[in-house]
Short mmCIF file of C-alpha atoms in Angstrom, two decimals:
data_model
loop_
_atom_site.label_atom_id
_atom_site.label_comp_id
_atom_site.label_asym_id
_atom_site.label_seq_id
_atom_site.Cartn_x
_atom_site.Cartn_y
_atom_site.Cartn_z
CA MET A 1 52.90 129.71 -84.75
CA ALA A 2 53.32 129.66 -81.05
CA ARG A 3 51.17 132.80 -80.41
CA SER A 4 47.87 132.97 -82.13
CA LYS A 5 46.77 136.57 -83.60
CA SER A 6 43.56 136.36 -81.64
CA THR A 7 44.99 135.77 -78.13
CA ASN A 8 48.03 137.28 -76.18
CA THR A 9 47.35 140.72 -77.58
CA TRP A 10 49.12 142.07 -74.40
CA ASP A 11 52.48 141.70 -76.01
CA ARG A 12 51.58 142.34 -79.57
CA GLN A 13 53.45 145.61 -79.70
CA ASN A 14 56.60 143.67 -79.62
CA TRP A 15 55.75 141.95 -82.95
CA GLU A 16 57.59 142.96 -85.97
CA ASP A 17 56.11 144.72 -88.74
CA SER A 18 58.68 145.86 -91.44
CA ASP A 19 58.71 147.00 -94.92
CA PHE A 20 61.73 145.42 -96.49
CA PRO A 21 64.11 142.51 -95.26
CA ILE A 22 67.71 142.69 -94.25
CA LEU A 23 69.45 140.81 -97.03
CA CYS A 24 73.06 140.12 -98.23
CA GLN A 25 73.39 140.56 -102.06
CA THR A 26 73.60 136.85 -102.56
CA CYS A 27 70.23 136.13 -101.14
CA LEU A 28 68.94 139.18 -102.84
CA GLY A 29 70.07 137.94 -106.28
CA ASP A 30 71.37 139.53 -109.42
CA ASN A 31 67.89 140.54 -110.90
CA PRO A 32 67.13 144.26 -110.32
CA TYR A 33 63.28 143.53 -110.99
CA THR A 34 62.97 140.81 -108.17
CA ARG A 35 59.37 140.11 -107.23
CA MET A 36 58.89 139.92 -103.60
CA THR A 37 55.88 139.00 -101.24
CA ARG A 38 55.29 140.45 -97.73
CA ASP A 39 53.35 138.34 -95.09
CA ARG A 40 52.70 140.36 -91.86
CA TYR A 41 53.36 138.22 -88.76
CA GLY A 42 53.58 135.20 -91.12
CA LYS A 43 55.80 133.14 -89.00
CA GLU A 44 57.79 133.07 -85.64
CA CYS A 45 61.37 134.01 -85.60
CA LYS A 46 63.55 130.92 -85.43
CA ILE A 47 65.62 132.50 -82.72
CA CYS A 48 63.37 134.55 -80.50
CA THR A 49 60.13 132.92 -81.41
CA ARG A 50 58.30 136.24 -81.92
CA PRO A 51 55.81 136.66 -84.74
CA PHE A 52 57.57 138.97 -87.52
CA THR A 53 57.00 139.78 -91.29
CA VAL A 54 58.15 137.24 -93.57
CA PHE A 55 59.37 137.97 -96.96
CA ARG A 56 59.64 135.42 -99.78
CA LEU A 57 61.42 135.99 -103.05
CA CYS A 58 63.16 134.28 -105.96
CA PRO A 59 66.60 135.61 -106.54
CA GLY A 60 67.07 134.75 -110.01
CA ALA A 61 66.08 132.41 -112.99
CA ARG A 62 66.28 128.75 -112.15
CA MET A 63 66.76 129.68 -108.47
CA ARG A 64 64.67 128.32 -105.54
CA VAL A 65 62.35 130.62 -103.67
CA LYS A 66 63.93 131.87 -100.57
CA LYS A 67 62.49 133.65 -97.47
CA THR A 68 63.41 135.25 -94.18
CA GLU A 69 64.00 133.11 -91.20
CA VAL A 70 64.82 135.44 -88.31
CA CYS A 71 63.25 138.83 -87.36
CA GLN A 72 65.27 142.06 -87.94
CA THR A 73 66.06 142.66 -84.29
CA CYS A 74 67.99 139.35 -84.04
CA SER A 75 69.46 140.25 -87.52
CA LYS A 76 70.81 143.59 -86.18
CA LEU A 77 72.27 141.85 -82.93
CA LYS A 78 74.52 139.88 -84.93
CA ASN A 79 74.63 141.99 -88.28
CA VAL A 80 73.59 138.88 -90.33
CA CYS A 81 71.16 138.27 -93.31
CA GLN A 82 67.67 137.41 -92.36
CA THR A 83 67.85 134.32 -94.78
CA CYS A 84 71.17 132.77 -94.77
CA LEU A 85 72.41 134.04 -91.46
CA LEU A 86 75.93 134.98 -92.79
CA ASP A 87 77.62 138.10 -91.82
CA LEU A 88 76.60 141.12 -93.96
CA GLU A 89 79.93 142.73 -94.20
CA TYR A 90 82.33 139.77 -94.58
CA GLY A 91 79.88 136.95 -96.00
CA LEU A 92 81.25 134.53 -93.07
CA PRO A 93 79.48 132.32 -90.61
CA THR A 94 79.35 134.18 -87.20
CA GLN A 95 81.67 131.72 -85.68
CA VAL A 96 84.41 132.69 -87.80
CA ARG A 97 83.94 136.35 -87.57
CA ASP A 98 83.59 136.21 -83.62
CA GLU A 99 86.67 134.34 -83.29
CA ALA A 100 88.60 136.58 -85.79
CA LEU A 101 87.42 139.72 -83.70
CA SER A 102 87.58 138.02 -80.28
CA LEU A 103 83.94 138.57 -79.65
CA GLN A 104 82.17 137.04 -76.79
CA ASP A 105 78.55 136.04 -77.36
CA ASP A 106 76.49 137.47 -74.50
CA LEU A 107 73.03 136.58 -76.07
CA PRO A 108 71.13 134.45 -73.64
CA LYS A 109 69.49 131.20 -74.79
CA SER A 110 66.73 130.56 -72.31
CA ASP A 111 63.25 131.91 -73.38
CA VAL A 112 62.76 134.33 -70.54
CA ASN A 113 66.17 135.84 -70.58
CA LYS A 114 66.33 135.98 -74.26
CA GLU A 115 63.00 137.87 -74.45
CA TYR A 116 64.16 140.39 -71.67
CA TYR A 117 67.37 140.80 -73.43
CA ILE A 118 65.98 141.42 -76.94
CA GLN A 119 63.47 143.96 -75.57
CA ASN A 120 66.17 145.94 -73.77
CA MET A 121 68.41 145.84 -77.02
CA GLU A 122 65.45 147.13 -79.08
CA ARG A 123 65.12 150.20 -76.92
CA GLN A 124 68.86 150.72 -76.99
CA MET A 125 68.94 150.37 -80.71
CA ALA A 126 65.98 152.82 -81.15
CA THR A 127 67.72 155.56 -79.09
CA THR A 128 71.32 155.18 -80.22
CA SER A 129 71.56 153.42 -83.42
CA ASP A 130 70.77 155.00 -86.89
CA GLY A 131 70.61 151.51 -88.59
CA SER A 132 73.84 151.92 -90.32
CA THR A 133 76.04 150.44 -87.71
CA ALA A 134 75.94 146.81 -85.93
CA ALA A 135 74.35 146.44 -82.66
CA GLY A 136 75.67 144.59 -79.55
CA ALA A 137 79.28 143.58 -79.00
CA LEU A 138 80.03 143.79 -82.71
CA GLY A 139 79.34 147.40 -82.80
CA LYS A 140 82.18 147.90 -80.43
CA ALA A 141 84.53 145.56 -82.08
CA LYS A 142 88.17 146.42 -82.93
CA ALA A 143 89.48 146.44 -86.53
CA PRO A 144 89.33 143.31 -88.55
CA SER A 145 92.20 140.95 -88.52
CA GLU A 146 94.30 139.70 -91.16
CA MET A 147 92.63 136.32 -91.09
CA LEU A 148 89.07 137.93 -91.53
CA MET A 149 90.07 139.99 -94.39
CA ARG A 150 91.66 136.65 -96.07
CA LEU A 151 88.55 134.64 -95.53
CA ALA A 152 85.83 137.33 -96.47
CA ARG A 153 83.80 136.98 -99.56
CA THR A 154 83.90 140.03 -101.61
CA THR A 155 81.65 138.97 -104.40
CA PRO A 156 78.16 137.49 -104.30
CA TYR A 157 78.00 133.62 -104.60
CA TYR A 158 74.80 133.02 -106.42
CA LYS A 159 75.45 129.25 -106.61
CA ARG A 160 74.18 129.06 -103.17
CA ASN A 161 70.63 130.02 -104.46
CA ARG A 162 70.35 126.81 -106.71
CA PRO A 163 67.40 124.54 -106.24
CA HIS A 164 67.60 121.50 -104.02
CA ILE A 165 68.40 117.97 -105.65
CA CYS A 166 65.28 116.31 -107.05
CA SER A 167 64.68 113.06 -104.73
CA PHE A 168 62.76 111.66 -107.58
CA TRP A 169 65.74 111.98 -110.08
CA VAL A 170 68.07 110.22 -107.33
CA LYS A 171 65.72 107.24 -107.37
CA GLY A 172 65.31 107.35 -111.16
CA GLU A 173 61.68 108.14 -111.08
CA CYS A 174 61.66 111.88 -112.34
CA LYS A 175 59.27 112.30 -115.11
CA ARG A 176 59.65 116.13 -115.80
CA GLY A 177 62.92 116.20 -117.62
CA GLU A 178 64.27 119.46 -118.19
CA GLU A 179 61.00 121.17 -116.77
CA CYS A 180 61.88 119.80 -113.35
CA PRO A 181 62.53 123.03 -111.13
CA TYR A 182 64.94 120.80 -109.07
CA ARG A 183 68.35 119.79 -109.89
CA HIS A 184 69.28 116.60 -111.40
CA GLU A 185 72.73 116.00 -109.89
CA LYS A 186 74.27 113.29 -107.68
CA PRO A 187 73.68 114.14 -104.05
CA THR A 188 76.65 114.59 -101.61
CA ASP A 189 77.82 112.04 -99.33
CA PRO A 190 75.43 112.08 -96.14
CA ASP A 191 78.42 111.62 -93.88
CA ASP A 192 79.85 114.74 -95.08
CA PRO A 193 79.79 117.28 -92.11
CA LEU A 194 78.49 119.90 -94.30
CA ALA A 195 75.28 118.08 -94.91
CA ASP A 196 74.36 118.72 -91.27
CA GLN A 197 73.58 122.45 -90.81
CA ASN A 198 70.88 124.22 -88.71
CA ILE A 199 69.82 127.78 -88.13
CA LYS A 200 70.49 128.01 -84.38
CA ASP A 201 74.06 126.86 -84.56
CA ARG A 202 74.74 129.13 -87.34
CA TYR A 203 73.46 132.14 -85.45
CA TYR A 204 74.93 131.37 -82.19
CA GLY A 205 78.21 130.37 -83.95
CA VAL A 206 78.45 126.84 -82.41
CA ASN A 207 79.24 123.51 -83.92
CA ASP A 208 78.92 124.99 -87.63
CA PRO A 209 80.61 122.81 -89.95
CA VAL A 210 81.06 125.53 -92.68
CA ALA A 211 82.86 127.70 -89.79
CA ASP A 212 84.98 124.80 -88.82
CA LYS A 213 86.14 124.29 -92.59
CA LEU A 214 87.00 128.02 -92.93
CA LEU A 215 88.83 128.15 -89.69
CA LYS A 216 91.05 124.99 -90.68
CA LYS A 217 91.64 126.79 -94.14
CA ALA A 218 92.90 129.71 -92.26
CA GLU A 219 95.11 127.69 -90.16
CA ALA A 220 96.83 126.19 -93.26
CA MET A 221 97.31 129.69 -94.91
CA PRO A 222 101.01 130.81 -94.87
CA GLN A 223 101.71 133.45 -92.28
CA ILE A 224 104.61 135.82 -92.23
CA ASP A 225 106.17 136.24 -88.86
CA PRO A 226 107.56 139.65 -87.73
CA PRO A 227 111.34 139.64 -87.27
CA LYS A 228 112.80 139.07 -83.96
CA ASP A 229 115.03 142.18 -84.33
CA LYS A 230 112.54 144.98 -84.04
CA ILE A 231 115.21 147.47 -85.70
CA LEU A 232 114.94 145.64 -89.04
CA GLN A 233 112.29 147.51 -91.06
CA THR A 234 110.83 147.41 -94.66
CA SER A 235 109.82 150.40 -96.74
CA PHE A 236 107.93 149.98 -99.91
#
């Protein structure tokens, strides 16, 4: 962690201490009795690098343990899950959502500007937001577009919580058999663009291979163009 608990106490008031994470239904899992651990100031946020409370949980049987990756302030600024960093409302990458809503990302990327911006947004959210609406530019966005409604994931996708592929099984050396907690499946092609993903690109909405795939899918969808003659109307 970049900042020790025993030093730099002057800015410890900006560290996050929360009681429950901001998670999507997929990351939370289908088990209503999920056991969750809470580690105060366990790690630094992958975006703002401030210490925050880390939550770890197993979303279901034969699933891998997941943990929160970003703090709640960064999560609220983009309205994303703290673990998978997908949009909480539509279940899509931020790049797809922002392009569909014509949003401009105004979050600075340099350390000093980013810290100053996040502190100002925290003060603003504390006085104006009740926690039920998105903060930043997303809170002022227009109604969702037709493309966004078509691509939106309306049901949880629990397959995303599966364990990682067993590297020993790939090499033919796994001796655990059915008791192995990892998947015994053939790995994907390393040249596949989906195999190269990272948290910061997903959060900022740039160079996201999943978003590129969804945008290409949206372009291939059939669209109904309005008639040139505006007098023509259809009633249902």
